[in-house]
mmCIF file of C-alpha atoms in Angstrom:
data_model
loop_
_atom_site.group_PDB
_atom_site.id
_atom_site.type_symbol
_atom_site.label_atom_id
_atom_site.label_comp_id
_atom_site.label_asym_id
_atom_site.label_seq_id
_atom_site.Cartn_x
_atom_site.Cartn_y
_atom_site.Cartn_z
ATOM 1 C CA UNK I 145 -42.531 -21.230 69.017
ATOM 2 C CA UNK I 146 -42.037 -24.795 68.676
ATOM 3 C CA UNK I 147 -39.314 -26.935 67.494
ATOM 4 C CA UNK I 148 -40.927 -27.465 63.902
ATOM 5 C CA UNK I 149 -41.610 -23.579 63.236
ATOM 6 C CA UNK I 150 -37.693 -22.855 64.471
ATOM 7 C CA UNK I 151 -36.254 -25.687 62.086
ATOM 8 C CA UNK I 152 -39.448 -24.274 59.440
ATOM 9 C CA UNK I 153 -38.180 -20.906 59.688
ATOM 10 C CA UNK I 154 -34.595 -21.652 59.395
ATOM 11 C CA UNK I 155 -35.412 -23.687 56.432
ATOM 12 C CA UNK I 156 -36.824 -20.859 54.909
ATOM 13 C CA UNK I 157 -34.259 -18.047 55.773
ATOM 14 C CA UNK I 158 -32.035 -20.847 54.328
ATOM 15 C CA UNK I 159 -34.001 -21.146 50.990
ATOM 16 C CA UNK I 160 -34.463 -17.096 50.402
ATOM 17 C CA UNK I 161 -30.494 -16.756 50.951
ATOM 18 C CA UNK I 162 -29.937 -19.975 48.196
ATOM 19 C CA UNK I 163 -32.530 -17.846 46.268
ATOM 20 C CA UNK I 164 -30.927 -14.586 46.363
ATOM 21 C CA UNK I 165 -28.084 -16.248 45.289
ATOM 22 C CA UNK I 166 -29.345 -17.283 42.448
ATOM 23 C CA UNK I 167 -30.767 -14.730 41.408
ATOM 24 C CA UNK I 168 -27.437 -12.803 41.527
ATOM 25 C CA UNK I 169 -25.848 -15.636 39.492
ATOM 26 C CA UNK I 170 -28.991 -15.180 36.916
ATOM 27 C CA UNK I 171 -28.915 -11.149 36.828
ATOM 28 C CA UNK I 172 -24.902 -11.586 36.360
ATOM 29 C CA UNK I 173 -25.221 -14.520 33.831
ATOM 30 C CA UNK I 174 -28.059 -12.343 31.756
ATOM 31 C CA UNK I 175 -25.943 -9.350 31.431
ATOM 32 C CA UNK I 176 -22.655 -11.440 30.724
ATOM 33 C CA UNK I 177 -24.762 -12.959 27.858
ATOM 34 C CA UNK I 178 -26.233 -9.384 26.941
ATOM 35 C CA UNK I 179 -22.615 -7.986 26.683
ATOM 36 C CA UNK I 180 -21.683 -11.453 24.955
ATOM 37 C CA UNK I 181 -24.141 -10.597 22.079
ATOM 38 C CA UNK I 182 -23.508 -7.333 21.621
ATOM 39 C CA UNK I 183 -19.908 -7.995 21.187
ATOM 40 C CA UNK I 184 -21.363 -11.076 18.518
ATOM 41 C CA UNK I 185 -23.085 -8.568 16.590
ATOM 42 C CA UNK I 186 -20.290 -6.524 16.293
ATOM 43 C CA UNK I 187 -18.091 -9.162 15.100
ATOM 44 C CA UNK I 188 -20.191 -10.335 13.109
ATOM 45 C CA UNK I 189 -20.672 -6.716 11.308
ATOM 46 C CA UNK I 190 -17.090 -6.380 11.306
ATOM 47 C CA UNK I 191 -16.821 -9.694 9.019
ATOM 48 C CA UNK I 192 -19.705 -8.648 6.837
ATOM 49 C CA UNK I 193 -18.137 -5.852 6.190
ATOM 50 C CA UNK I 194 -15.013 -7.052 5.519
ATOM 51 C CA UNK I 195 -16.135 -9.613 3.524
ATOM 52 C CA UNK I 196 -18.351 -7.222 1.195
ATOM 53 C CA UNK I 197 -14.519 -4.987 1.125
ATOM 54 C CA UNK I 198 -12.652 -8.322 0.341
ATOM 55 C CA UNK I 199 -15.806 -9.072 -2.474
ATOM 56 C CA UNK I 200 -15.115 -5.865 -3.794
ATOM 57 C CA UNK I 201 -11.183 -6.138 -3.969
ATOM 58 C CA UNK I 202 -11.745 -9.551 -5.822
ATOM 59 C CA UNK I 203 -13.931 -7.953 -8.905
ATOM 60 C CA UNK I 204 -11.868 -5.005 -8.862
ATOM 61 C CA UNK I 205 -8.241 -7.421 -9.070
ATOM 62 C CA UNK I 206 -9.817 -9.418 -11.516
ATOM 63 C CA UNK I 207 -11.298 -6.715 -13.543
ATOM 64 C CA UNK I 208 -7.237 -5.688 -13.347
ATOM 65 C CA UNK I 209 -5.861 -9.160 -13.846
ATOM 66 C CA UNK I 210 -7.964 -9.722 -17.001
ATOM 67 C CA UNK I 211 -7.238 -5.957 -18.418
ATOM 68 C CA UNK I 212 -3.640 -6.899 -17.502
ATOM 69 C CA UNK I 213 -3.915 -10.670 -19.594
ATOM 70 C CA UNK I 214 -5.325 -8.438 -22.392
ATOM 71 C CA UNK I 215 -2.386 -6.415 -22.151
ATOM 72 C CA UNK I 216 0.390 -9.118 -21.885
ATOM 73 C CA UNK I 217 -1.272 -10.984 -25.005
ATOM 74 C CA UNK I 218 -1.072 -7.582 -27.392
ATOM 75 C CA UNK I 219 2.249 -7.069 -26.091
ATOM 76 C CA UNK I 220 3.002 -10.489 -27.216
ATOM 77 C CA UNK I 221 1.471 -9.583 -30.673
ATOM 78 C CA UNK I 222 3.244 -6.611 -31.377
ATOM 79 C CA UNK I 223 6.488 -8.283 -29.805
ATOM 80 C CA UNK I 224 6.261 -11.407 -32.931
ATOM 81 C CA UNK I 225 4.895 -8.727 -35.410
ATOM 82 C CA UNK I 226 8.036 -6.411 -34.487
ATOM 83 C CA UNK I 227 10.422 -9.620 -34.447
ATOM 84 C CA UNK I 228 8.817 -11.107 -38.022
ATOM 85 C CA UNK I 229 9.419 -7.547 -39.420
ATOM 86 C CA UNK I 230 13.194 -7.043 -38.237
ATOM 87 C CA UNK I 231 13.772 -10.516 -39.460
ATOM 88 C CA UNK I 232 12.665 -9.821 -42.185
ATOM 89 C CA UNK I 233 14.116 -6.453 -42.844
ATOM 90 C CA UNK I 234 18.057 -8.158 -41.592
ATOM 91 C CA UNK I 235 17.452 -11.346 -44.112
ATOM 92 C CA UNK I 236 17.154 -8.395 -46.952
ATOM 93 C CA UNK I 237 20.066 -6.461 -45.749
ATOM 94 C CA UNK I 238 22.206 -8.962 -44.531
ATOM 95 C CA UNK I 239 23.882 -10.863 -47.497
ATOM 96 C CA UNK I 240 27.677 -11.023 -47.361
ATOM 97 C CA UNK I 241 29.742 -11.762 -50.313
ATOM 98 C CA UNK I 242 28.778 -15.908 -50.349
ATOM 99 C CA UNK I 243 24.877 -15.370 -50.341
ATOM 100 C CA UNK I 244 24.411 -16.538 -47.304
ATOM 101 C CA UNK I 245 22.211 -14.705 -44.320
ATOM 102 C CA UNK I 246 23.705 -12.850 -41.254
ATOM 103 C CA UNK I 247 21.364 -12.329 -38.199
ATOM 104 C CA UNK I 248 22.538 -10.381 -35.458
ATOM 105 C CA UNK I 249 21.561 -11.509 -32.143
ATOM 106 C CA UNK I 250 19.029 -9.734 -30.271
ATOM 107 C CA UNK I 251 16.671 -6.885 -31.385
ATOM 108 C CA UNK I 252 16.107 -3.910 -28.466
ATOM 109 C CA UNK I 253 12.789 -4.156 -28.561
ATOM 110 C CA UNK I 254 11.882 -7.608 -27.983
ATOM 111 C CA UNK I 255 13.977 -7.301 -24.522
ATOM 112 C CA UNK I 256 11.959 -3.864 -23.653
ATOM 113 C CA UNK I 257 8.377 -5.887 -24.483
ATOM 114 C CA UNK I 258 10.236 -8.793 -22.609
ATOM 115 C CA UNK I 259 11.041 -7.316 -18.911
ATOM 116 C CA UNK I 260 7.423 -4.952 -19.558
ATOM 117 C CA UNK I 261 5.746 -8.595 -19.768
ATOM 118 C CA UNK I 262 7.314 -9.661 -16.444
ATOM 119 C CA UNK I 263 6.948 -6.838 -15.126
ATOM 120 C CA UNK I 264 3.307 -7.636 -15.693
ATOM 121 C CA UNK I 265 3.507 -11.536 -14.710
ATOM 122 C CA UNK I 266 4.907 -10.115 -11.424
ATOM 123 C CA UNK I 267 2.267 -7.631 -10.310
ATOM 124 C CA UNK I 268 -0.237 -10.211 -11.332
ATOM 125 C CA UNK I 269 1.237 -12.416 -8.836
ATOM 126 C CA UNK I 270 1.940 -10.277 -6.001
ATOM 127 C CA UNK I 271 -2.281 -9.503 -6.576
ATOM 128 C CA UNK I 272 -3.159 -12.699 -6.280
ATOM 129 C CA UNK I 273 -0.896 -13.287 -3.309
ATOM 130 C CA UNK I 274 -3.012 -10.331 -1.363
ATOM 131 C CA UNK I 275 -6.418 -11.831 -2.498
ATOM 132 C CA UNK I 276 -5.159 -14.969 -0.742
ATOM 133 C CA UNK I 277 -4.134 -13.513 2.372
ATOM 134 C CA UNK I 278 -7.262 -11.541 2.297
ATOM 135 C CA UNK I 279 -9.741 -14.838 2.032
ATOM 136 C CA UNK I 280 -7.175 -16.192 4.704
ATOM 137 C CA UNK I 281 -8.068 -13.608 7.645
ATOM 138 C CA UNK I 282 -11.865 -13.753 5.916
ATOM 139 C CA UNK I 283 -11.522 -17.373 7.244
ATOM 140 C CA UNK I 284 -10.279 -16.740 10.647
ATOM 141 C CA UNK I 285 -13.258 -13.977 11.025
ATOM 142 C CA UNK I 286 -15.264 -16.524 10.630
ATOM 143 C CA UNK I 287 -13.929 -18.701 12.582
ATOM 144 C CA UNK I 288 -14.205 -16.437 15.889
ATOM 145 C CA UNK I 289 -17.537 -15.406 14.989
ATOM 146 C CA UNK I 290 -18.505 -19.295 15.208
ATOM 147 C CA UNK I 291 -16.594 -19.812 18.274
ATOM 148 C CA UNK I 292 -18.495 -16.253 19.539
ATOM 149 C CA UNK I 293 -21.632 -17.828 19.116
ATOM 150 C CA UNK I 294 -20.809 -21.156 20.243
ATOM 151 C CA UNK I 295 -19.860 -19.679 23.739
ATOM 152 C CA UNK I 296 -22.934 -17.382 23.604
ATOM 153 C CA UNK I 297 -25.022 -20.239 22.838
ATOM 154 C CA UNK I 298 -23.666 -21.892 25.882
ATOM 155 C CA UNK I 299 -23.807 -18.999 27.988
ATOM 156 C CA UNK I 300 -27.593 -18.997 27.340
ATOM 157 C CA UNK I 301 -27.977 -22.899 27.911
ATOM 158 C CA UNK I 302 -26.646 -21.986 31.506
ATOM 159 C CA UNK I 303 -28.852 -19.590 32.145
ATOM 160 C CA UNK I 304 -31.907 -21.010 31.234
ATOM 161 C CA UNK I 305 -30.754 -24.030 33.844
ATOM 162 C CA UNK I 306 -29.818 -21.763 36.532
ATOM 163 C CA UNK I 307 -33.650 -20.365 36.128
ATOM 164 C CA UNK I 308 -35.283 -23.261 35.890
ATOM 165 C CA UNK I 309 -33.386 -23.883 39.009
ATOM 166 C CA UNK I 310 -34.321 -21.018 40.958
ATOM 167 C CA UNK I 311 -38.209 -21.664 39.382
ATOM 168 C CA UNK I 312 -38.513 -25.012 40.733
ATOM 169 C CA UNK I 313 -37.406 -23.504 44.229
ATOM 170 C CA UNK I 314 -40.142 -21.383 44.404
ATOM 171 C CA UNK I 315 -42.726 -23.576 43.737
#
């Protein structure tokens, strides 16, 4: 064997070990980006499906916050028709001995309809409160799923270079 074929075939040994190498790197980059993906999909499911439950909780709350707004405004119609009718009713029975009208102060019904009415005003904001913390982690779901892709996407840059590299070694 002559000098050539020793430095040849220590060349190649050299080349088949780079090679196997790389192939290594490739087979451990593929399933890296395989188990990458799968987790992306399952993400991704996960935020669909949230964001079909947090669709869902929307209609449903505002289904409730307009039944509630109907409620509030009838309340607030039978609270002036109530008040107009005990006003009414005191102005009658009220004269003292100069003509002249005595109201008492407060009527017990108006402060029942009253705290029912907050009452009211306070679920309705405590709902909307949840709806935004809701679209808030609907936001961050989608932020990771981005990021999830992004870092697939990159994952699968690097492996298409690393075979291209081992490619243009075997040619």
């Amino acid at each position: 064997m002559t000098c050539y074929e020793i430095l040849w075939q220590i060349g190649n040994d050299e080349l088949r070990s780079r090679i196997a190498e790389l192939q290594k790197e490739l087979e451990n980059a593929s399933r890296l980006a395989g188990e990458r993906k799968i987790e992306e999909e399952k993400l991704h499911r996960r935020v669909v499906k949230l964001q079909k439950k947090l669709d869902s909780k929307k209609a449903q709350w505002r289904k409730e916050k307009e039944k509630l707004h109907r409620r509030v405004a009838e309340l607030q119609k039978k609270l002036n028709y109530k008040k107009a009718l005990k006003l009414a009713l005191k102005v009658i029975r009220e004269f003292d001995e100069d003509g002249q009208v005595g109201l008492k102060n407060k009527m017990d019904g108006e402060v029942e309809l009253k705290n029912e009415t907050n009452a009211i005003h306070q679920d309705m904001k405590e709902k909307d409160k949840h709806i935004e913390h809701l679209e808030s982690l609907t936001s961050i779901l989608t932020a990771k799923d981005r990021k999830s892709n992004d870092e697939l996407q990159e994952a699968r840059k690097e492996l298409i270079n690393v075979s291209n590299i081992i490619f243009s070694f075997l040619r």
